[in-house]
Amino acid sequence: MRGKAWLLFIMVLLLTCITGCTNKRELNELGIAMGMGIDSVGKKYKVTVQLVNPSEISPKTGGGGRSPVNTFKATGTTMFEAIRRLTTESPRKIYFAHLRMVVIGEDLATKGIAKVLDFISRNPEFRPDFYIIVSKGKRAESVLKVMTPIEKIPAQQIFTKPRTSEKEWAAAGTITLADLIKSVTSKGKKAPVVTGIRIQGEREKGNLQESVERIDVPVKLIYTGLAVFNKDKLIGGSKPRI
């Protein structure tokens, strides 16, 4: 009888240790990242995230005239440092589970993306189902600042466009994190290939809401061919303009 009492006491004690939600995350405390841009600044990484403004995309509230997304950026000697530094600028903890698109700057792609791929693949906050593209001629940061027509969230439109283009025209395609890592680490003769994207028009006007309120949008994001890699380094990359 005494042994059963001790067993019951231990079971109750264990239950107190496993109950509760110590790592819960309230939705109103999170910044949902839909897009992330990674650029090279000297020997450092510059990370830009595109966060959703929930009140502006909700059909019930109708919006208050503000931008449906906001971008925040930070620089660090490593990807980890840059992402952690984002908390000094973003008012909310950044949540990466709904990430749709990662844009890699051409300058960084030329130097090599192995460390970037390794960090993201090992980080449990990231799901592996987002697409990866290379920004041509401009920094990845600039691509994430361009407002897009039809879709309120630019990263979402960037995500859906290559899938449509891949079906209709083979010059553009999609590649996920897992596929790119597999291609980079493969010992075969097939080179890794990533879709390229560029800004058409005056970049400065692209981050204005008024630019998508016109019939003929003055600034557009255009998928332009493919970026070919030799292992983890882009072949024939050029210095991107700001």
mmCIF file of C-alpha atoms in Angstrom:
data_model
loop_
_atom_site.group_PDB
_atom_site.id
_atom_site.type_symbol
_atom_site.label_atom_id
_atom_site.label_comp_id
_atom_site.label_asym_id
_atom_site.label_seq_id
_atom_site.Cartn_x
_atom_site.Cartn_y
_atom_site.Cartn_z
ATOM 1 C CA MET A 1 0.000 0.000 0.000
ATOM 2 C CA ARG A 2 2.828 2.335 0.900
ATOM 3 C CA GLY A 3 4.536 1.583 -2.428
ATOM 4 C CA LYS A 4 1.379 2.488 -4.355
ATOM 5 C CA ALA A 5 1.137 5.784 -2.475
ATOM 6 C CA TRP A 6 4.701 6.685 -3.448
ATOM 7 C CA LEU A 7 3.989 5.745 -7.062
ATOM 8 C CA LEU A 8 0.912 7.955 -7.101
ATOM 9 C CA PHE A 9 2.900 10.826 -5.569
ATOM 10 C CA ILE A 10 5.617 10.516 -8.237
ATOM 11 C CA MET A 11 3.040 10.442 -11.055
ATOM 12 C CA VAL A 12 1.355 13.605 -9.746
ATOM 13 C CA LEU A 13 4.748 15.298 -9.437
ATOM 14 C CA LEU A 14 5.620 14.428 -13.025
ATOM 15 C CA LEU A 15 2.301 15.791 -14.289
ATOM 16 C CA THR A 16 3.104 19.200 -12.800
ATOM 17 C CA CYS A 17 6.286 19.268 -14.886
ATOM 18 C CA ILE A 18 4.697 18.575 -18.269
ATOM 19 C CA THR A 19 1.566 20.724 -18.105
ATOM 20 C CA GLY A 20 1.191 24.282 -19.332
ATOM 21 C CA CYS A 21 2.379 26.218 -22.408
ATOM 22 C CA THR A 22 5.689 27.711 -21.441
ATOM 23 C CA ASN A 23 6.707 28.364 -25.061
ATOM 24 C CA LYS A 24 3.373 29.621 -26.364
ATOM 25 C CA ARG A 25 3.330 32.462 -28.887
ATOM 26 C CA GLU A 26 0.353 34.781 -29.120
ATOM 27 C CA LEU A 27 -0.570 35.875 -32.653
ATOM 28 C CA ASN A 28 -0.700 39.534 -31.722
ATOM 29 C CA GLU A 29 2.890 39.311 -30.488
ATOM 30 C CA LEU A 30 4.322 37.891 -33.724
ATOM 31 C CA GLY A 31 5.427 39.526 -36.961
ATOM 32 C CA ILE A 32 4.587 37.118 -39.803
ATOM 33 C CA ALA A 33 7.450 37.100 -42.313
ATOM 34 C CA MET A 34 6.367 36.339 -45.880
ATOM 35 C CA GLY A 35 9.582 37.281 -47.646
ATOM 36 C CA MET A 36 13.257 37.491 -46.728
ATOM 37 C CA GLY A 37 16.106 39.094 -48.664
ATOM 38 C CA ILE A 38 19.781 38.370 -48.047
ATOM 39 C CA ASP A 39 22.528 40.656 -49.344
ATOM 40 C CA SER A 40 26.264 40.899 -48.936
ATOM 41 C CA VAL A 41 27.674 44.081 -47.378
ATOM 42 C CA GLY A 42 31.422 43.654 -47.386
ATOM 43 C CA LYS A 43 32.031 40.575 -45.253
ATOM 44 C CA LYS A 44 28.671 40.895 -43.496
ATOM 45 C CA TYR A 45 25.132 39.727 -44.213
ATOM 46 C CA LYS A 46 22.254 42.150 -44.595
ATOM 47 C CA VAL A 47 18.897 40.512 -43.901
ATOM 48 C CA THR A 48 15.633 42.181 -44.917
ATOM 49 C CA VAL A 49 12.243 40.762 -43.940
ATOM 50 C CA GLN A 50 8.829 41.611 -45.341
ATOM 51 C CA LEU A 51 6.234 41.442 -42.570
ATOM 52 C CA VAL A 52 2.475 41.361 -43.022
ATOM 53 C CA ASN A 53 0.347 44.144 -41.586
ATOM 54 C CA PRO A 54 -2.720 42.051 -40.556
ATOM 55 C CA SER A 55 -5.116 44.983 -40.126
ATOM 56 C CA GLU A 56 -4.528 46.088 -43.734
ATOM 57 C CA ILE A 57 -5.241 42.736 -45.393
ATOM 58 C CA SER A 58 -8.225 41.713 -43.289
ATOM 59 C CA PRO A 59 -11.497 41.856 -45.321
ATOM 60 C CA LYS A 60 -13.469 42.658 -42.147
ATOM 61 C CA THR A 61 -11.595 45.791 -41.137
ATOM 62 C CA GLY A 62 -11.148 47.084 -44.679
ATOM 63 C CA GLY A 63 -7.760 48.590 -43.864
ATOM 64 C CA GLY A 64 -6.775 52.029 -42.685
ATOM 65 C CA GLY A 65 -4.859 53.292 -45.678
ATOM 66 C CA ARG A 66 -1.506 51.972 -44.509
ATOM 67 C CA SER A 67 0.784 49.640 -46.433
ATOM 68 C CA PRO A 68 -0.210 45.943 -46.274
ATOM 69 C CA VAL A 69 3.420 45.031 -45.579
ATOM 70 C CA ASN A 70 6.448 46.592 -43.933
ATOM 71 C CA THR A 71 10.139 45.791 -44.315
ATOM 72 C CA PHE A 72 12.776 45.690 -41.598
ATOM 73 C CA LYS A 73 16.494 45.092 -42.041
ATOM 74 C CA ALA A 74 19.634 44.428 -40.025
ATOM 75 C CA THR A 75 23.288 43.598 -40.672
ATOM 76 C CA GLY A 76 25.532 41.083 -38.929
ATOM 77 C CA THR A 77 28.746 39.138 -39.370
ATOM 78 C CA THR A 78 26.638 35.946 -39.472
ATOM 79 C CA MET A 79 23.080 35.139 -40.509
ATOM 80 C CA PHE A 80 22.242 34.372 -36.883
ATOM 81 C CA GLU A 81 23.465 37.773 -35.708
ATOM 82 C CA ALA A 82 21.652 39.646 -38.484
ATOM 83 C CA ILE A 83 18.325 37.939 -37.748
ATOM 84 C CA ARG A 84 18.670 38.542 -34.015
ATOM 85 C CA ARG A 85 19.488 42.201 -34.661
ATOM 86 C CA LEU A 86 16.147 42.529 -36.476
ATOM 87 C CA THR A 87 14.498 42.584 -33.046
ATOM 88 C CA THR A 88 15.992 46.053 -32.468
ATOM 89 C CA GLU A 89 13.961 47.398 -35.407
ATOM 90 C CA SER A 90 10.883 45.171 -35.629
ATOM 91 C CA PRO A 91 8.214 45.836 -32.982
ATOM 92 C CA ARG A 92 7.342 42.109 -32.856
ATOM 93 C CA LYS A 93 9.111 38.763 -32.662
ATOM 94 C CA ILE A 94 9.590 37.629 -36.262
ATOM 95 C CA TYR A 95 7.913 34.343 -37.155
ATOM 96 C CA PHE A 96 9.395 32.556 -40.184
ATOM 97 C CA ALA A 97 7.122 29.505 -40.448
ATOM 98 C CA HIS A 98 4.963 31.140 -43.151
ATOM 99 C CA LEU A 99 7.887 32.312 -45.275
ATOM 100 C CA ARG A 100 7.054 32.088 -48.991
ATOM 101 C CA MET A 101 10.130 33.509 -50.698
ATOM 102 C CA VAL A 102 13.853 34.038 -50.057
ATOM 103 C CA VAL A 103 15.572 36.514 -52.386
ATOM 104 C CA ILE A 104 19.360 36.277 -52.599
ATOM 105 C CA GLY A 105 21.287 39.297 -53.799
ATOM 106 C CA GLU A 106 23.488 38.804 -56.865
ATOM 107 C CA ASP A 107 26.600 39.993 -55.043
ATOM 108 C CA LEU A 108 26.145 37.423 -52.269
ATOM 109 C CA ALA A 109 25.324 34.679 -54.769
ATOM 110 C CA THR A 110 28.619 35.382 -56.548
ATOM 111 C CA LYS A 111 30.583 35.030 -53.295
ATOM 112 C CA GLY A 112 28.792 31.806 -52.301
ATOM 113 C CA ILE A 113 25.583 30.810 -50.519
ATOM 114 C CA ALA A 114 26.692 27.636 -48.739
ATOM 115 C CA LYS A 115 26.672 29.238 -45.264
ATOM 116 C CA VAL A 116 23.253 30.783 -45.903
ATOM 117 C CA LEU A 117 21.739 27.466 -46.976
ATOM 118 C CA ASP A 118 23.345 25.676 -44.041
ATOM 119 C CA PHE A 119 21.989 28.169 -41.498
ATOM 120 C CA ILE A 120 18.432 28.138 -42.838
ATOM 121 C CA SER A 121 18.316 24.346 -43.166
ATOM 122 C CA ARG A 122 19.419 23.901 -39.534
ATOM 123 C CA ASN A 123 17.081 26.535 -38.102
ATOM 124 C CA PRO A 124 13.869 24.895 -36.804
ATOM 125 C CA GLU A 125 11.917 28.140 -37.265
ATOM 126 C CA PHE A 126 12.065 27.779 -41.061
ATOM 127 C CA ARG A 127 9.939 25.392 -43.095
ATOM 128 C CA PRO A 128 11.587 23.999 -46.258
ATOM 129 C CA ASP A 129 8.696 24.744 -48.646
ATOM 130 C CA PHE A 130 9.569 28.320 -49.657
ATOM 131 C CA TYR A 131 11.115 29.246 -53.013
ATOM 132 C CA ILE A 132 14.562 30.739 -53.582
ATOM 133 C CA ILE A 133 15.345 33.283 -56.311
ATOM 134 C CA VAL A 134 18.271 35.540 -57.228
ATOM 135 C CA SER A 135 17.903 39.302 -57.607
ATOM 136 C CA LYS A 136 19.597 40.586 -60.764
ATOM 137 C CA GLY A 137 20.969 44.108 -61.012
ATOM 138 C CA LYS A 138 19.495 45.268 -57.696
ATOM 139 C CA ARG A 139 19.861 44.166 -54.112
ATOM 140 C CA ALA A 140 17.420 41.674 -52.631
ATOM 141 C CA GLU A 141 16.401 44.419 -50.220
ATOM 142 C CA SER A 142 15.126 46.513 -53.153
ATOM 143 C CA VAL A 143 13.051 43.640 -54.545
ATOM 144 C CA LEU A 144 11.171 43.240 -51.263
ATOM 145 C CA LYS A 145 10.301 46.944 -51.217
ATOM 146 C CA VAL A 146 8.394 46.892 -54.513
ATOM 147 C CA MET A 147 4.604 46.947 -54.186
ATOM 148 C CA THR A 148 2.750 44.554 -56.484
ATOM 149 C CA PRO A 149 -0.671 44.760 -58.172
ATOM 150 C CA ILE A 150 -3.462 42.193 -57.664
ATOM 151 C CA GLU A 151 -1.773 40.589 -54.653
ATOM 152 C CA LYS A 152 -1.547 42.853 -51.597
ATOM 153 C CA ILE A 153 1.430 40.934 -50.238
ATOM 154 C CA PRO A 154 4.372 41.226 -52.684
ATOM 155 C CA ALA A 155 6.083 38.054 -51.431
ATOM 156 C CA GLN A 156 2.922 36.075 -52.168
ATOM 157 C CA GLN A 157 2.831 37.304 -55.763
ATOM 158 C CA ILE A 158 6.531 36.548 -56.177
ATOM 159 C CA PHE A 159 5.747 33.050 -54.880
ATOM 160 C CA THR A 160 2.856 32.335 -57.281
ATOM 161 C CA LYS A 161 4.317 33.901 -60.447
ATOM 162 C CA PRO A 162 7.149 31.384 -61.051
ATOM 163 C CA ARG A 163 4.794 28.426 -60.660
ATOM 164 C CA THR A 164 2.480 29.869 -63.304
ATOM 165 C CA SER A 165 5.400 30.802 -65.543
ATOM 166 C CA GLU A 166 6.940 27.339 -65.143
ATOM 167 C CA LYS A 167 3.770 25.744 -66.484
ATOM 168 C CA GLU A 168 3.373 28.134 -69.399
ATOM 169 C CA TRP A 169 6.979 29.032 -70.237
ATOM 170 C CA ALA A 170 9.970 26.938 -69.190
ATOM 171 C CA ALA A 171 12.390 29.883 -68.948
ATOM 172 C CA ALA A 172 11.330 30.396 -65.341
ATOM 173 C CA GLY A 173 10.950 27.767 -62.668
ATOM 174 C CA THR A 174 10.742 27.041 -58.972
ATOM 175 C CA ILE A 175 13.252 25.591 -56.576
ATOM 176 C CA THR A 176 12.881 24.973 -52.852
ATOM 177 C CA LEU A 177 15.543 24.959 -50.150
ATOM 178 C CA ALA A 178 15.806 21.159 -50.110
ATOM 179 C CA ASP A 179 16.127 20.958 -53.900
ATOM 180 C CA LEU A 180 18.818 23.637 -54.024
ATOM 181 C CA ILE A 181 20.883 22.029 -51.257
ATOM 182 C CA LYS A 182 20.630 18.680 -52.999
ATOM 183 C CA SER A 183 21.717 20.245 -56.281
ATOM 184 C CA VAL A 184 24.640 22.147 -54.687
ATOM 185 C CA THR A 185 25.975 19.108 -52.831
ATOM 186 C CA SER A 186 25.458 16.675 -55.706
ATOM 187 C CA LYS A 187 28.570 15.259 -57.355
ATOM 188 C CA GLY A 188 26.881 15.001 -60.733
ATOM 189 C CA LYS A 189 27.472 17.203 -63.762
ATOM 190 C CA LYS A 190 24.174 19.077 -63.477
ATOM 191 C CA ALA A 191 24.746 22.638 -62.262
ATOM 192 C CA PRO A 192 22.391 24.242 -59.716
ATOM 193 C CA VAL A 193 19.936 26.608 -61.419
ATOM 194 C CA VAL A 194 17.829 29.308 -59.738
ATOM 195 C CA THR A 195 15.295 31.666 -61.311
ATOM 196 C CA GLY A 196 16.371 35.312 -61.550
ATOM 197 C CA ILE A 197 14.221 38.373 -60.869
ATOM 198 C CA ARG A 198 14.736 42.047 -61.709
ATOM 199 C CA ILE A 199 12.994 45.362 -61.142
ATOM 200 C CA GLN A 200 11.531 46.981 -64.253
ATOM 201 C CA GLY A 201 11.018 50.717 -63.926
ATOM 202 C CA GLU A 202 12.100 53.311 -61.385
ATOM 203 C CA ARG A 203 12.818 51.485 -58.135
ATOM 204 C CA GLU A 204 12.173 54.580 -56.020
ATOM 205 C CA LYS A 205 8.513 54.612 -57.086
ATOM 206 C CA GLY A 206 8.046 50.903 -56.433
ATOM 207 C CA ASN A 207 7.655 51.232 -52.669
ATOM 208 C CA LEU A 208 4.760 53.690 -52.976
ATOM 209 C CA GLN A 209 1.183 52.480 -52.620
ATOM 210 C CA GLU A 210 0.182 54.875 -55.406
ATOM 211 C CA SER A 211 2.246 52.885 -57.905
ATOM 212 C CA VAL A 212 -0.227 49.957 -57.831
ATOM 213 C CA GLU A 213 -3.295 52.192 -57.994
ATOM 214 C CA ARG A 214 -2.674 52.970 -61.654
ATOM 215 C CA ILE A 215 -3.865 50.940 -64.650
ATOM 216 C CA ASP A 216 -0.345 50.789 -66.067
ATOM 217 C CA VAL A 217 1.867 49.935 -63.113
ATOM 218 C CA PRO A 218 5.130 51.930 -63.485
ATOM 219 C CA VAL A 219 7.322 49.499 -61.509
ATOM 220 C CA LYS A 220 7.147 45.732 -61.903
ATOM 221 C CA LEU A 221 8.983 42.633 -60.734
ATOM 222 C CA ILE A 222 9.928 40.570 -63.780
ATOM 223 C CA TYR A 223 11.301 37.051 -63.795
ATOM 224 C CA THR A 224 14.239 37.074 -66.133
ATOM 225 C CA GLY A 225 15.920 33.837 -67.116
ATOM 226 C CA LEU A 226 17.941 31.547 -64.905
ATOM 227 C CA ALA A 227 20.929 32.018 -62.616
ATOM 228 C CA VAL A 228 23.449 29.212 -63.030
ATOM 229 C CA PHE A 229 25.718 28.188 -60.144
ATOM 230 C CA ASN A 230 29.025 26.368 -59.941
ATOM 231 C CA LYS A 231 28.440 24.485 -56.698
ATOM 232 C CA ASP A 232 27.321 27.299 -54.360
ATOM 233 C CA LYS A 233 28.638 30.273 -56.367
ATOM 234 C CA LEU A 234 26.813 32.170 -59.096
ATOM 235 C CA ILE A 235 28.593 32.148 -62.440
ATOM 236 C CA GLY A 236 29.019 35.511 -64.137
ATOM 237 C CA GLY A 237 27.395 37.654 -61.453
ATOM 238 C CA SER A 238 27.728 41.439 -61.504
ATOM 239 C CA LYS A 239 27.838 44.099 -58.806
ATOM 240 C CA PRO A 240 24.192 45.010 -58.037
ATOM 241 C CA ARG A 241 23.050 48.608 -57.795
ATOM 242 C CA ILE A 242 21.411 49.861 -54.640
#
